[in-house]
PDB file of C-alpha atoms and ligand atoms in Angstrom:
ATOM      1  CA  UNK I 228      44.804 -14.194 -47.148  1.00  0.00           C
ATOM      2  CA  UNK I 229      43.647 -16.122 -50.211  1.00  0.00           C
ATOM      3  CA  UNK I 230      40.551 -14.976 -52.067  1.00  0.00           C
ATOM      4  CA  UNK I 231      37.679 -17.472 -51.984  1.00  0.00           C
ATOM      5  CA  UNK I 232      34.892 -17.220 -54.554  1.00  0.00           C
ATOM      6  CA  UNK I 233      32.383 -15.765 -52.172  1.00  0.00           C
ATOM      7  CA  UNK I 234      32.638 -13.683 -49.053  1.00  0.00           C
ATOM      8  CA  UNK I 235      33.027 -14.679 -45.429  1.00  0.00           C
ATOM      9  CA  UNK I 236      30.200 -13.274 -43.327  1.00  0.00           C
ATOM     10  CA  UNK I 237      30.496 -12.069 -39.732  1.00  0.00           C
ATOM     11  CA  UNK I 238      27.457 -11.042 -37.678  1.00  0.00           C
ATOM     12  CA  UNK I 239      27.839  -8.276 -35.095  1.00  0.00           C
ATOM     13  CA  UNK I 240      25.403  -6.253 -33.008  1.00  0.00           C
ATOM     14  CA  UNK I 241      24.100  -3.229 -34.895  1.00  0.00           C
ATOM     15  CA  UNK I 242      23.429  -0.902 -31.961  1.00  0.00           C
ATOM     16  CA  UNK I 243      24.012  -1.456 -28.295  1.00  0.00           C
ATOM     17  CA  UNK I 244      26.696  -2.295 -25.817  1.00  0.00           C
ATOM     18  CA  UNK I 245      28.708  -4.677 -27.992  1.00  0.00           C
ATOM     19  CA  UNK I 246      28.363  -2.852 -31.326  1.00  0.00           C
ATOM     20  CA  UNK I 247      31.329  -0.470 -31.276  1.00  0.00           C
ATOM     21  CA  UNK I 248      33.765  -2.833 -29.572  1.00  0.00           C
ATOM     22  CA  UNK I 249      32.924  -5.589 -32.080  1.00  0.00           C
ATOM     23  CA  UNK I 250      33.864  -3.330 -35.007  1.00  0.00           C
ATOM     24  CA  UNK I 251      36.996  -2.111 -33.182  1.00  0.00           C
ATOM     25  CA  UNK I 252      38.052  -5.720 -32.802  1.00  0.00           C
ATOM     26  CA  UNK I 253      37.733  -6.254 -36.576  1.00  0.00           C
ATOM     27  CA  UNK I 254      39.808  -3.131 -37.200  1.00  0.00           C
ATOM     28  CA  UNK I 255      42.503  -4.248 -34.747  1.00  0.00           C
ATOM     29  CA  UNK I 256      42.676  -7.543 -36.644  1.00  0.00           C
ATOM     30  CA  UNK I 257      43.586  -5.541 -39.745  1.00  0.00           C
ATOM     31  CA  UNK I 258      40.192  -5.387 -41.449  1.00  0.00           C
ATOM     32  CA  UNK I 259      39.332  -2.078 -43.157  1.00  0.00           C
ATOM     33  CA  UNK I 260      35.657  -1.618 -42.365  1.00  0.00           C
ATOM     34  CA  UNK I 261      33.801   0.366 -45.063  1.00  0.00           C
ATOM     35  CA  UNK I 262      30.600   1.938 -43.801  1.00  0.00           C
ATOM     36  CA  UNK I 263      28.452   1.949 -46.921  1.00  0.00           C
ATOM     37  CA  UNK I 264      25.032   3.236 -47.845  1.00  0.00           C
ATOM     38  CA  UNK I 265      23.715  -0.128 -46.729  1.00  0.00           C
ATOM     39  CA  UNK I 266      23.319   0.042 -42.962  1.00  0.00           C
ATOM     40  CA  UNK I 267      22.789  -3.705 -42.615  1.00  0.00           C
ATOM     41  CA  UNK I 268      25.977  -4.751 -44.371  1.00  0.00           C
ATOM     42  CA  UNK I 269      29.446  -3.239 -44.037  1.00  0.00           C
ATOM     43  CA  UNK I 270      32.078  -4.420 -46.500  1.00  0.00           C
ATOM     44  CA  UNK I 271      35.670  -5.126 -45.608  1.00  0.00           C
ATOM     45  CA  UNK I 272      37.748  -3.324 -48.198  1.00  0.00           C
ATOM     46  CA  UNK I 273      40.938  -5.362 -48.012  1.00  0.00           C
ATOM     47  CA  UNK I 274      39.508  -8.884 -47.602  1.00  0.00           C
ATOM     48  CA  UNK I 275      36.496 -10.787 -49.012  1.00  0.00           C
ATOM     49  CA  UNK I 276      34.508 -10.333 -45.821  1.00  0.00           C
ATOM     50  CA  UNK I 277      31.100  -8.789 -45.101  1.00  0.00           C
ATOM     51  CA  UNK I 278      29.954  -7.652 -41.682  1.00  0.00           C
ATOM     52  CA  UNK I 279      26.247  -8.180 -41.097  1.00  0.00           C
ATOM     53  CA  UNK I 280      24.846  -5.781 -38.491  1.00  0.00           C
ATOM     54  CA  UNK I 281      21.738  -7.055 -36.703  1.00  0.00           C
ATOM     55  CA  UNK I 282      19.946  -7.266 -33.329  1.00  0.00           C
ATOM     56  CA  UNK I 283      22.046  -9.366 -30.977  1.00  0.00           C
ATOM     57  CA  UNK I 284      19.205 -11.845 -30.485  1.00  0.00           C
ATOM     58  CA  UNK I 285      19.320 -12.686 -34.204  1.00  0.00           C
ATOM     59  CA  UNK I 286      23.086 -13.300 -34.357  1.00  0.00           C
ATOM     60  CA  UNK I 287      22.786 -16.769 -32.807  1.00  0.00           C
ATOM     61  CA  UNK I 288      20.134 -17.778 -35.329  1.00  0.00           C
ATOM     62  CA  UNK I 289      22.203 -16.567 -38.288  1.00  0.00           C
ATOM     63  CA  UNK I 290      25.329 -18.364 -37.077  1.00  0.00           C
ATOM     64  CA  UNK I 291      23.462 -21.530 -36.020  1.00  0.00           C
ATOM     65  CA  UNK I 292      21.915 -21.764 -39.482  1.00  0.00           C
ATOM     66  CA  UNK I 293      25.204 -21.094 -41.259  1.00  0.00           C
ATOM     67  CA  UNK I 294      23.912 -17.862 -42.827  1.00  0.00           C
ATOM     68  CA  UNK I 295      26.934 -16.244 -41.148  1.00  0.00           C
ATOM     69  CA  UNK I 296      30.271 -18.013 -40.607  1.00  0.00           C
ATOM     70  CA  UNK I 297      31.231 -16.105 -37.467  1.00  0.00           C
ATOM     71  CA  UNK I 298      29.534 -13.857 -34.925  1.00  0.00           C
ATOM     72  CA  UNK I 299      30.247 -11.727 -31.886  1.00  0.00           C
ATOM     73  CA  UNK I 300      27.693 -12.187 -29.129  1.00  0.00           C
ATOM     74  CA  UNK I 301      27.236 -12.094 -25.343  1.00  0.00           C
ATOM     75  CA  UNK I 302      27.575 -15.555 -23.805  1.00  0.00           C
ATOM     76  CA  UNK I 303      24.267 -14.851 -22.048  1.00  0.00           C
ATOM     77  CA  UNK I 304      22.432 -14.503 -25.374  1.00  0.00           C
ATOM     78  CA  UNK I 305      24.070 -17.653 -26.726  1.00  0.00           C
ATOM     79  CA  UNK I 306      23.127 -19.708 -23.652  1.00  0.00           C
ATOM     80  CA  UNK I 307      19.539 -18.450 -23.742  1.00  0.00           C
ATOM     81  CA  UNK I 308      19.271 -19.374 -27.403  1.00  0.00           C
ATOM     82  CA  UNK I 309      20.669 -22.860 -26.689  1.00  0.00           C
ATOM     83  CA  UNK I 310      18.283 -23.385 -23.761  1.00  0.00           C
ATOM     84  CA  UNK I 311      15.278 -22.535 -25.910  1.00  0.00           C
ATOM     85  CA  UNK I 312      16.090 -24.087 -29.232  1.00  0.00           C
ATOM     86  CA  UNK I 313      16.860 -27.687 -30.091  1.00  0.00           C
ATOM     87  CA  UNK I 314      19.242 -28.465 -32.908  1.00  0.00           C
ATOM     88  CA  UNK I 315      22.719 -27.277 -33.800  1.00  0.00           C
ATOM     89  CA  UNK I 316      24.111 -24.379 -31.798  1.00  0.00           C
ATOM     90  CA  UNK I 317      26.933 -21.973 -32.613  1.00  0.00           C
ATOM     91  CA  UNK I 318      30.317 -23.067 -31.234  1.00  0.00           C
ATOM     92  CA  UNK I 319      32.291 -20.746 -28.963  1.00  0.00           C
ATOM     93  CA  UNK I 320      35.702 -20.089 -30.533  1.00  0.00           C
ATOM     94  CA  UNK I 321      37.079 -17.742 -27.870  1.00  0.00           C
ATOM     95  CA  UNK I 322      36.199 -15.284 -25.158  1.00  0.00           C
ATOM     96  CA  UNK I 323      36.808 -11.706 -26.232  1.00  0.00           C
ATOM     97  CA  UNK I 324      37.414  -9.922 -22.931  1.00  0.00           C
ATOM     98  CA  UNK I 325      34.755  -7.201 -23.209  1.00  0.00           C
ATOM     99  CA  UNK I 326      31.012  -6.860 -22.466  1.00  0.00           C
ATOM    100  CA  UNK I 327      31.574  -8.449 -19.063  1.00  0.00           C
ATOM    101  CA  UNK I 328      28.460  -8.815 -16.922  1.00  0.00           C
ATOM    102  CA  UNK I 329      26.661 -11.475 -14.924  1.00  0.00           C
ATOM    103  CA  UNK I 330      23.159 -12.858 -14.924  1.00  0.00           C
ATOM    104  CA  UNK I 331      22.110 -12.645 -11.294  1.00  0.00           C
ATOM    105  CA  UNK I 332      19.128 -13.323  -9.106  1.00  0.00           C
ATOM    106  CA  UNK I 333      18.200 -10.207  -7.163  1.00  0.00           C
ATOM    107  CA  UNK I 334      15.763  -9.899  -4.291  1.00  0.00           C
ATOM    108  CA  UNK I 335      14.421  -6.993  -2.188  1.00  0.00           C
ATOM    109  CA  UNK I 336      17.373  -5.497  -0.304  1.00  0.00           C
ATOM    110  CA  UNK I 337      15.607  -5.366   3.065  1.00  0.00           C
ATOM    111  CA  UNK I 338      14.890  -9.124   3.230  1.00  0.00           C
ATOM    112  CA  UNK I 339      17.494 -11.601   4.534  1.00  0.00           C
ATOM    113  CA  UNK I 340      18.477 -14.048   1.795  1.00  0.00           C
ATOM    114  CA  UNK I 341      17.880 -17.656   2.840  1.00  0.00           C
ATOM    115  CA  UNK I 342      19.511 -19.308  -0.177  1.00  0.00           C
ATOM    116  CA  UNK I 343      18.173 -20.508  -3.565  1.00  0.00           C
ATOM    117  CA  UNK I 344      15.605 -22.828  -1.881  1.00  0.00           C
ATOM    118  CA  UNK I 345      13.758 -19.686  -0.763  1.00  0.00           C
ATOM    119  CA  UNK I 346      12.726 -19.249  -4.417  1.00  0.00           C
ATOM    120  CA  UNK I 347      10.507 -22.362  -4.329  1.00  0.00           C
ATOM    121  CA  UNK I 348       6.921 -21.451  -5.143  1.00  0.00           C
ATOM    122  CA  UNK I 349       7.914 -17.839  -5.823  1.00  0.00           C
ATOM    123  CA  UNK I 350       7.619 -15.779  -9.019  1.00  0.00           C
ATOM    124  CA  UNK I 351      10.838 -14.643 -10.732  1.00  0.00           C
ATOM    125  CA  UNK I 352      10.783 -12.080 -13.549  1.00  0.00           C
ATOM    126  CA  UNK I 353      13.467 -12.342 -16.252  1.00  0.00           C
ATOM    127  CA  UNK I 354      14.332 -11.846 -19.925  1.00  0.00           C
ATOM    128  CA  UNK I 355      16.320 -15.111 -19.697  1.00  0.00           C
ATOM    129  CA  UNK I 356      13.680 -17.781 -18.961  1.00  0.00           C
ATOM    130  CA  UNK I 357      15.689 -20.558 -20.627  1.00  0.00           C
ATOM    131  CA  UNK I 358      18.892 -20.064 -18.637  1.00  0.00           C
ATOM    132  CA  UNK I 359      16.952 -19.436 -15.420  1.00  0.00           C
ATOM    133  CA  UNK I 360      14.797 -22.565 -15.839  1.00  0.00           C
ATOM    134  CA  UNK I 361      17.865 -24.781 -16.273  1.00  0.00           C
ATOM    135  CA  UNK I 362      19.535 -23.170 -13.239  1.00  0.00           C
ATOM    136  CA  UNK I 363      16.392 -23.868 -11.187  1.00  0.00           C
ATOM    137  CA  UNK I 364      16.103 -27.419 -12.553  1.00  0.00           C
ATOM    138  CA  UNK I 365      19.711 -28.220 -11.585  1.00  0.00           C
ATOM    139  CA  UNK I 366      18.812 -27.247  -8.021  1.00  0.00           C
ATOM    140  CA  UNK I 367      15.429 -28.993  -7.991  1.00  0.00           C
ATOM    141  CA  UNK I 368      13.650 -25.734  -7.290  1.00  0.00           C
ATOM    142  CA  UNK I 369      10.140 -25.229  -8.611  1.00  0.00           C
ATOM    143  CA  UNK I 370       9.411 -21.570  -9.158  1.00  0.00           C
ATOM    144  CA  UNK I 371       7.245 -19.631 -11.571  1.00  0.00           C
ATOM    145  CA  UNK I 372       9.238 -17.845 -14.246  1.00  0.00           C
ATOM    146  CA  UNK I 373       7.653 -14.665 -15.628  1.00  0.00           C
ATOM    147  CA  UNK I 374       9.109 -13.499 -18.935  1.00  0.00           C
ATOM    148  CA  UNK I 375       9.560  -9.737 -19.295  1.00  0.00           C
ATOM    149  CA  UNK I 376      11.454  -7.872 -22.004  1.00  0.00           C
ATOM    150  CA  UNK I 377      12.156  -4.561 -20.359  1.00  0.00           C
ATOM    151  CA  UNK I 378      12.259  -2.891 -16.950  1.00  0.00           C
ATOM    152  CA  UNK I 379      12.672  -6.258 -15.249  1.00  0.00           C
ATOM    153  CA  UNK I 380      14.072  -4.495 -12.184  1.00  0.00           C
ATOM    154  CA  UNK I 381      10.738  -2.811 -11.372  1.00  0.00           C
ATOM    155  CA  UNK I 382       8.816  -6.117 -11.280  1.00  0.00           C
ATOM    156  CA  UNK I 383       9.147  -6.654  -7.486  1.00  0.00           C
ATOM    157  CA  UNK I 384       7.951  -3.114  -6.743  1.00  0.00           C
ATOM    158  CA  UNK I 385       4.960  -3.635  -9.056  1.00  0.00           C
ATOM    159  CA  UNK I 386       4.280  -6.951  -7.286  1.00  0.00           C
ATOM    160  CA  UNK I 387       4.638  -8.796 -10.587  1.00  0.00           C
ATOM    161  CA  UNK I 388       7.353 -10.986  -9.062  1.00  0.00           C
ATOM    162  CA  UNK I 389       9.142 -11.656  -5.770  1.00  0.00           C
ATOM    163  CA  UNK I 390      12.610 -11.698  -7.310  1.00  0.00           C
ATOM    164  CA  UNK I 391      14.261 -11.039 -10.665  1.00  0.00           C
ATOM    165  CA  UNK I 392      16.998 -12.627 -12.739  1.00  0.00           C
ATOM    166  CA  UNK I 393      18.764  -9.952 -14.765  1.00  0.00           C
ATOM    167  CA  UNK I 394      22.108  -8.822 -16.195  1.00  0.00           C
ATOM    168  CA  UNK I 395      24.215  -6.857 -13.757  1.00  0.00           C
ATOM    169  CA  UNK I 396      27.514  -5.091 -14.295  1.00  0.00           C
ATOM    170  CA  UNK I 397      27.892  -2.445 -11.572  1.00  0.00           C
ATOM    171  CA  UNK I 398      24.765  -3.177  -9.546  1.00  0.00           C
ATOM    172  CA  UNK I 399      23.682   0.497  -9.643  1.00  0.00           C
ATOM    173  CA  UNK I 400      20.339  -0.294 -11.319  1.00  0.00           C
ATOM    174  CA  UNK I 401      19.535  -2.919  -8.684  1.00  0.00           C
ATOM    175  CA  UNK I 402      20.383  -0.537  -5.874  1.00  0.00           C
ATOM    176  CA  UNK I 403      18.263   2.235  -7.367  1.00  0.00           C
ATOM    177  CA  UNK I 404      15.323  -0.182  -7.332  1.00  0.00           C
ATOM    178  CA  UNK I 405      15.787  -1.399  -3.760  1.00  0.00           C
ATOM    179  CA  UNK I 406      17.186  -4.783  -4.829  1.00  0.00           C
ATOM    180  CA  UNK I 407      20.362  -6.695  -4.051  1.00  0.00           C
ATOM    181  CA  UNK I 408      22.096  -9.467  -5.988  1.00  0.00           C
ATOM    182  CA  UNK I 409      21.904 -12.777  -4.120  1.00  0.00           C
ATOM    183  CA  UNK I 410      22.946 -15.523  -6.573  1.00  0.00           C
ATOM    184  CA  UNK I 411      25.013 -15.659  -9.774  1.00  0.00           C
ATOM    185  CA  UNK I 412      23.407 -17.699 -12.544  1.00  0.00           C
ATOM    186  CA  UNK I 413      25.943 -17.036 -15.325  1.00  0.00           C
ATOM    187  CA  UNK I 414      29.175 -15.046 -15.755  1.00  0.00           C
ATOM    188  CA  UNK I 415      29.143 -13.538 -19.227  1.00  0.00           C
ATOM    189  CA  UNK I 416      31.317 -11.656 -21.704  1.00  0.00           C
ATOM    190  CA  UNK I 417      31.393 -11.231 -25.475  1.00  0.00           C
ATOM    191  CA  UNK I 418      32.469 -14.380 -27.332  1.00  0.00           C
ATOM    192  CA  UNK I 419      33.403 -15.191 -30.911  1.00  0.00           C
ATOM    193  CA  UNK I 420      31.127 -17.940 -32.235  1.00  0.00           C
ATOM    194  CA  UNK I 421      31.240 -19.929 -35.446  1.00  0.00           C
ATOM    195  CA  UNK I 422      28.735 -21.963 -37.399  1.00  0.00           C
ATOM    196  CA  UNK I 423      28.220 -25.507 -36.057  1.00  0.00           C
ATOM    197  CA  UNK I 424      30.945 -27.745 -37.482  1.00  0.00           C
ATOM    198  CA  UNK I 425      32.902 -24.712 -38.659  1.00  0.00           C
ATOM    199  CA  UNK I 426      32.626 -22.661 -41.843  1.00  0.00           C
ATOM    200  CA  UNK I 427      32.290 -24.255 -45.291  1.00  0.00           C
ATOM    201  CA  UNK I 428      35.471 -25.311 -47.104  1.00  0.00           C
ATOM    202  CA  UNK I 429      35.631 -22.140 -49.218  1.00  0.00           C
ATOM    203  CA  UNK I 430      35.720 -19.921 -46.120  1.00  0.00           C
ATOM    204  CA  UNK I 431      37.867 -22.135 -43.931  1.00  0.00           C
ATOM    205  CA  UNK I 432      41.254 -20.571 -44.573  1.00  0.00           C
ATOM    206  CA  UNK I 433      40.088 -16.982 -44.211  1.00  0.00           C
ATOM    207  CA  UNK I 434      38.158 -17.856 -41.047  1.00  0.00           C
ATOM    208  CA  UNK I 435      41.291 -19.509 -39.574  1.00  0.00           C
ATOM    209  CA  UNK I 436      43.519 -16.531 -40.397  1.00  0.00           C
ATOM    210  CA  UNK I 437      41.012 -14.100 -38.903  1.00  0.00           C
ATOM    211  CA  UNK I 438      40.556 -16.251 -35.791  1.00  0.00           C
ATOM    212  CA  UNK I 439      44.348 -16.377 -35.255  1.00  0.00           C
ATOM    213  CA  UNK I 440      44.575 -12.613 -35.595  1.00  0.00           C
ATOM    214  CA  UNK I 441      41.708 -12.091 -33.160  1.00  0.00           C
ATOM    215  CA  UNK I 442      43.414 -14.426 -30.696  1.00  0.00           C
ATOM    216  CA  UNK I 443      46.479 -12.178 -30.976  1.00  0.00           C
ATOM    217  CA  UNK I 444      44.436  -9.012 -30.470  1.00  0.00           C
ATOM    218  CA  UNK I 445      42.744 -10.429 -27.369  1.00  0.00           C
ATOM    219  CA  UNK I 446      46.043 -11.768 -25.957  1.00  0.00           C
ATOM    220  CA  UNK I 447      47.713  -8.377 -26.433  1.00  0.00           C
ATOM    221  CA  UNK I 448      44.948  -6.596 -24.483  1.00  0.00           C
ATOM    222  CA  UNK I 449      46.202  -6.058 -20.962  1.00  0.00           C
ATOM    223  CA  UNK I 450      49.531  -7.701 -21.792  1.00  0.00           C
ATOM    224  CA  UNK I 451      52.632  -5.601 -21.181  1.00  0.00           C
ATOM    225  CA  UNK I 452      56.293  -5.700 -22.143  1.00  0.00           C
ATOM    226  CA  UNK I 453      58.458  -5.093 -19.111  1.00  0.00           C
ATOM    227  CA  UNK I 454      62.155  -4.162 -19.069  1.00  0.00           C
ATOM    228  CA  UNK I 455      64.345  -3.647 -16.016  1.00  0.00           C
ATOM    229  CA  UNK I 456      67.879  -3.883 -14.720  1.00  0.00           C
ATOM    230  CA  UNK I 457      68.691  -6.151 -11.818  1.00  0.00           C
ATOM    231  CA  UNK I 458      71.612  -7.549  -9.851  1.00  0.00           C
ATOM    232  CA  UNK I 459      72.162 -11.224 -10.781  1.00  0.00           C
ATOM    233  CA  UNK I 460      71.674 -12.224  -7.156  1.00  0.00           C
ATOM    234  CA  UNK I 461      68.024 -10.962  -7.165  1.00  0.00           C
ATOM    235  CA  UNK I 462      67.023 -12.614 -10.443  1.00  0.00           C
ATOM    236  CA  UNK I 463      65.029 -15.414  -8.809  1.00  0.00           C
ATOM    237  CA  UNK I 464      63.000 -13.070  -6.649  1.00  0.00           C
ATOM    238  CA  UNK I 465      62.394 -10.658  -9.512  1.00  0.00           C
ATOM    239  CA  UNK I 466      61.275 -13.320 -11.993  1.00  0.00           C
ATOM    240  CA  UNK I 467      58.785 -14.640  -9.460  1.00  0.00           C
ATOM    241  CA  UNK I 468      57.254 -11.156  -9.124  1.00  0.00           C
ATOM    242  CA  UNK I 469      56.588 -10.712 -12.868  1.00  0.00           C
ATOM    243  CA  UNK I 470      52.843 -11.336 -13.372  1.00  0.00           C
ATOM    244  CA  UNK I 471      52.005 -14.053 -15.901  1.00  0.00           C
ATOM    245  CA  UNK I 472      55.413 -13.915 -17.597  1.00  0.00           C
ATOM    246  CA  UNK I 473      56.922 -16.833 -19.481  1.00  0.00           C
ATOM    247  CA  UNK I 474      60.705 -17.330 -19.437  1.00  0.00           C
ATOM    248  CA  UNK I 475      62.222 -13.805 -19.430  1.00  0.00           C
ATOM    249  CA  UNK I 476      65.158 -12.796 -21.636  1.00  0.00           C
ATOM    250  CA  UNK I 477      68.259 -12.052 -19.563  1.00  0.00           C
ATOM    251  CA  UNK I 478      71.165 -10.135 -21.115  1.00  0.00           C
ATOM    252  CA  UNK I 479      74.404  -8.843 -19.576  1.00  0.00           C
ATOM    253  CA  UNK I 480      74.759  -5.078 -19.122  1.00  0.00           C
ATOM    254  CA  UNK I 481      77.838  -3.550 -20.740  1.00  0.00           C
ATOM    255  CA  UNK I 482      80.465  -2.645 -18.150  1.00  0.00           C
ATOM    256  CA  UNK I 483      78.619  -4.144 -15.200  1.00  0.00           C
ATOM    257  CA  UNK I 484      79.619  -7.620 -14.099  1.00  0.00           C
ATOM    258  CA  UNK I 485      76.905  -8.449 -11.664  1.00  0.00           C
ATOM    259  CA  UNK I 486      73.970  -6.606 -13.280  1.00  0.00           C
ATOM    260  CA  UNK I 487      71.694  -7.856 -16.064  1.00  0.00           C
ATOM    261  CA  UNK I 488      68.788  -6.554 -18.133  1.00  0.00           C
ATOM    262  CA  UNK I 489      65.527  -8.514 -17.864  1.00  0.00           C
ATOM    263  CA  UNK I 490      62.885  -8.358 -20.627  1.00  0.00           C
ATOM    264  CA  UNK I 491      59.569 -10.185 -20.319  1.00  0.00           C
ATOM    265  CA  UNK I 492      56.044 -10.267 -21.728  1.00  0.00           C
ATOM    266  CA  UNK I 493      53.533 -10.176 -18.884  1.00  0.00           C
ATOM    267  CA  UNK I 494      50.122 -11.623 -19.767  1.00  0.00           C
ATOM    268  CA  UNK I 495      48.455  -9.673 -16.986  1.00  0.00           C
ATOM    269  CA  UNK I 496      48.258  -6.017 -16.173  1.00  0.00           C
ATOM    270  CA  UNK I 497      51.253  -4.634 -14.292  1.00  0.00           C
ATOM    271  CA  UNK I 498      50.162  -2.577 -11.288  1.00  0.00           C
ATOM    272  CA  UNK I 499      52.124   0.019  -9.320  1.00  0.00           C
ATOM    273  CA  UNK I 500      52.312  -2.455  -6.430  1.00  0.00           C
ATOM    274  CA  UNK I 501      54.148  -4.892  -8.713  1.00  0.00           C
ATOM    275  CA  UNK I 502      56.664  -2.190  -9.687  1.00  0.00           C
ATOM    276  CA  UNK I 503      57.196  -1.307  -6.040  1.00  0.00           C
ATOM    277  CA  UNK I 504      57.778  -4.989  -5.266  1.00  0.00           C
ATOM    278  CA  UNK I 505      60.283  -5.265  -8.117  1.00  0.00           C
ATOM    279  CA  UNK I 506      62.119  -2.185  -6.931  1.00  0.00           C
ATOM    280  CA  UNK I 507      62.182  -3.560  -3.392  1.00  0.00           C
ATOM    281  CA  UNK I 508      63.736  -6.737  -4.785  1.00  0.00           C
ATOM    282  CA  UNK I 509      66.600  -4.740  -6.282  1.00  0.00           C
ATOM    283  CA  UNK I 510      65.313  -3.865  -9.776  1.00  0.00           C
ATOM    284  CA  UNK I 511      65.995  -0.428 -11.263  1.00  0.00           C
ATOM    285  CA  UNK I 512      65.201   1.465 -14.500  1.00  0.00           C
ATOM    286  CA  UNK I 513      61.859  -0.384 -14.777  1.00  0.00           C
ATOM    287  CA  UNK I 514      59.910   0.278 -17.996  1.00  0.00           C
ATOM    288  CA  UNK I 515      56.417  -1.041 -18.772  1.00  0.00           C
ATOM    289  CA  UNK I 516      55.350  -0.807 -22.419  1.00  0.00           C
ATOM    290  CA  UNK I 517      52.017  -1.588 -24.105  1.00  0.00           C
ATOM    291  CA  UNK I 518      51.968  -4.359 -26.707  1.00  0.00           C
ATOM    292  CA  UNK I 519      50.191  -3.539 -29.936  1.00  0.00           C
ATOM    293  CA  UNK I 520      50.104  -6.922 -31.650  1.00  0.00           C
ATOM    294  CA  UNK I 521      50.967 -10.459 -30.685  1.00  0.00           C
ATOM    295  CA  UNK I 522      51.099 -13.698 -32.647  1.00  0.00           C
ATOM    296  CA  UNK I 523      51.525 -16.914 -30.701  1.00  0.00           C
TER     297      UNK I 523
HETATM  298  P1  ATP Y 708      19.715  -5.428 -29.376  1.00  0.00           P
HETATM  299  O1  ATP Y 708      19.060  -4.188 -29.827  1.00  0.00           O
HETATM  300  O2  ATP Y 708      20.862  -5.801 -30.248  1.00  0.00           O
HETATM  301  O3  ATP Y 708      18.758  -6.578 -29.155  1.00  0.00           O
HETATM  302  P2  ATP Y 708      19.985  -5.447 -26.476  1.00  0.00           P
HETATM  303  O4  ATP Y 708      19.207  -4.295 -25.913  1.00  0.00           O
HETATM  304  O5  ATP Y 708      19.385  -6.808 -26.424  1.00  0.00           O
HETATM  305  O6  ATP Y 708      20.395  -5.073 -27.962  1.00  0.00           O
HETATM  306  P3  ATP Y 708      22.385  -4.512 -25.094  1.00  0.00           P
HETATM  307  O7  ATP Y 708      21.754  -3.821 -23.946  1.00  0.00           O
HETATM  308  O8  ATP Y 708      23.015  -3.695 -26.159  1.00  0.00           O
HETATM  309  O9  ATP Y 708      21.392  -5.597 -25.752  1.00  0.00           O
HETATM  310  O10 ATP Y 708      23.461  -5.514 -24.479  1.00  0.00           O
HETATM  311  C1  ATP Y 708      24.195  -6.369 -25.310  1.00  0.00           C
HETATM  312  C2  ATP Y 708      25.003  -7.292 -24.446  1.00  0.00           C
HETATM  313  O11 ATP Y 708      25.932  -6.528 -23.660  1.00  0.00           O
HETATM  314  C3  ATP Y 708      24.275  -8.116 -23.412  1.00  0.00           C
HETATM  315  O12 ATP Y 708      23.630  -9.236 -23.982  1.00  0.00           O
HETATM  316  C4  ATP Y 708      25.400  -8.504 -22.488  1.00  0.00           C
HETATM  317  O13 ATP Y 708      26.100  -9.627 -23.009  1.00  0.00           O
HETATM  318  C5  ATP Y 708      26.323  -7.306 -22.541  1.00  0.00           C
HETATM  319  N1  ATP Y 708      26.288  -6.457 -21.311  1.00  0.00           N
HETATM  320  C6  ATP Y 708      27.359  -6.005 -20.643  1.00  0.00           C
HETATM  321  N2  ATP Y 708      27.019  -5.292 -19.563  1.00  0.00           N
HETATM  322  C7  ATP Y 708      25.685  -5.279 -19.516  1.00  0.00           C
HETATM  323  C8  ATP Y 708      24.721  -4.681 -18.620  1.00  0.00           C
HETATM  324  N3  ATP Y 708      25.067  -3.987 -17.561  1.00  0.00           N
HETATM  325  N4  ATP Y 708      23.431  -4.857 -18.920  1.00  0.00           N
HETATM  326  C9  ATP Y 708      23.053  -5.525 -20.004  1.00  0.00           C
HETATM  327  N5  ATP Y 708      23.914  -6.122 -20.866  1.00  0.00           N
HETATM  328  C10 ATP Y 708      25.218  -6.004 -20.630  1.00  0.00           C
HETATM  329 MG1   MG Y 709      18.723  -8.028 -27.806  1.00  0.00          MG
END
């Protein structure tokens, strides 16, 4: 990477669900993260990059204003920011494959759900009033949105609201509070964002190199390298069974006329069922290996 005059700045969550994975991602992209005395700013030792560690709600503001060139943030936080604030918004560069959750409407478990129209004239408690309001508007539903910043899931029991709109991953919190998810407002995961219009000229090259590396890191997650032996006659069946594989490499096996070795990169996880299917189709000596790095 070339060395621009000043340093590229990336905003990540300081504490919380995305914090550790965001730093891991930087490390996997080859950045040596130096935890310094300054808790707010970590320096990257081997590149002119600083990592700014802040509350996730502030990341969008920093990236939207160009104070940071890049940021790692939940799509839910980005969408809420966009719904509330006019003006330039951070651009999504790529999905990062972690921090998966969904913003869902949940209602008391004992009541039968009659569809979104049942929310008309009702009160809904949420920390995401912006996203919820646009979801309601798209469906022409008029409901009262009550903004809460913690313990949203207790609102129905306290009679503060009839329903809630909250982030759900396993649903255990809802269940513990006598609620059930009834509608999905937004599917979310961590995303890499960049300043509107991209970083300034001086940071462009470094930002592009880092983005390419991160793309490789994300692509390698879950991807597997698969090797097996197969009779030529089963090649068609076997290739069709390989999950998310491009054109496999086929090489002859020494001393065997009708058998070949098949090597392929599978973009999806390879399950035991897939291996059993491959074996059933005539494959043998099947190996599945993790992929550490990938550059497309
Ligand atoms: P901060 O102190 O930075 O403001 P926070 O309390 O707002 O943190 P966290 O609870 O750390 O946020 O969640 C960060 C992000 O993790 C969420 O915005 C969301 O994108 C993602 N996430 C994944 N699973 C869940 C979940 N079950 N509940 C809440 N957030 C989740
Ligand atoms: Mg927050």
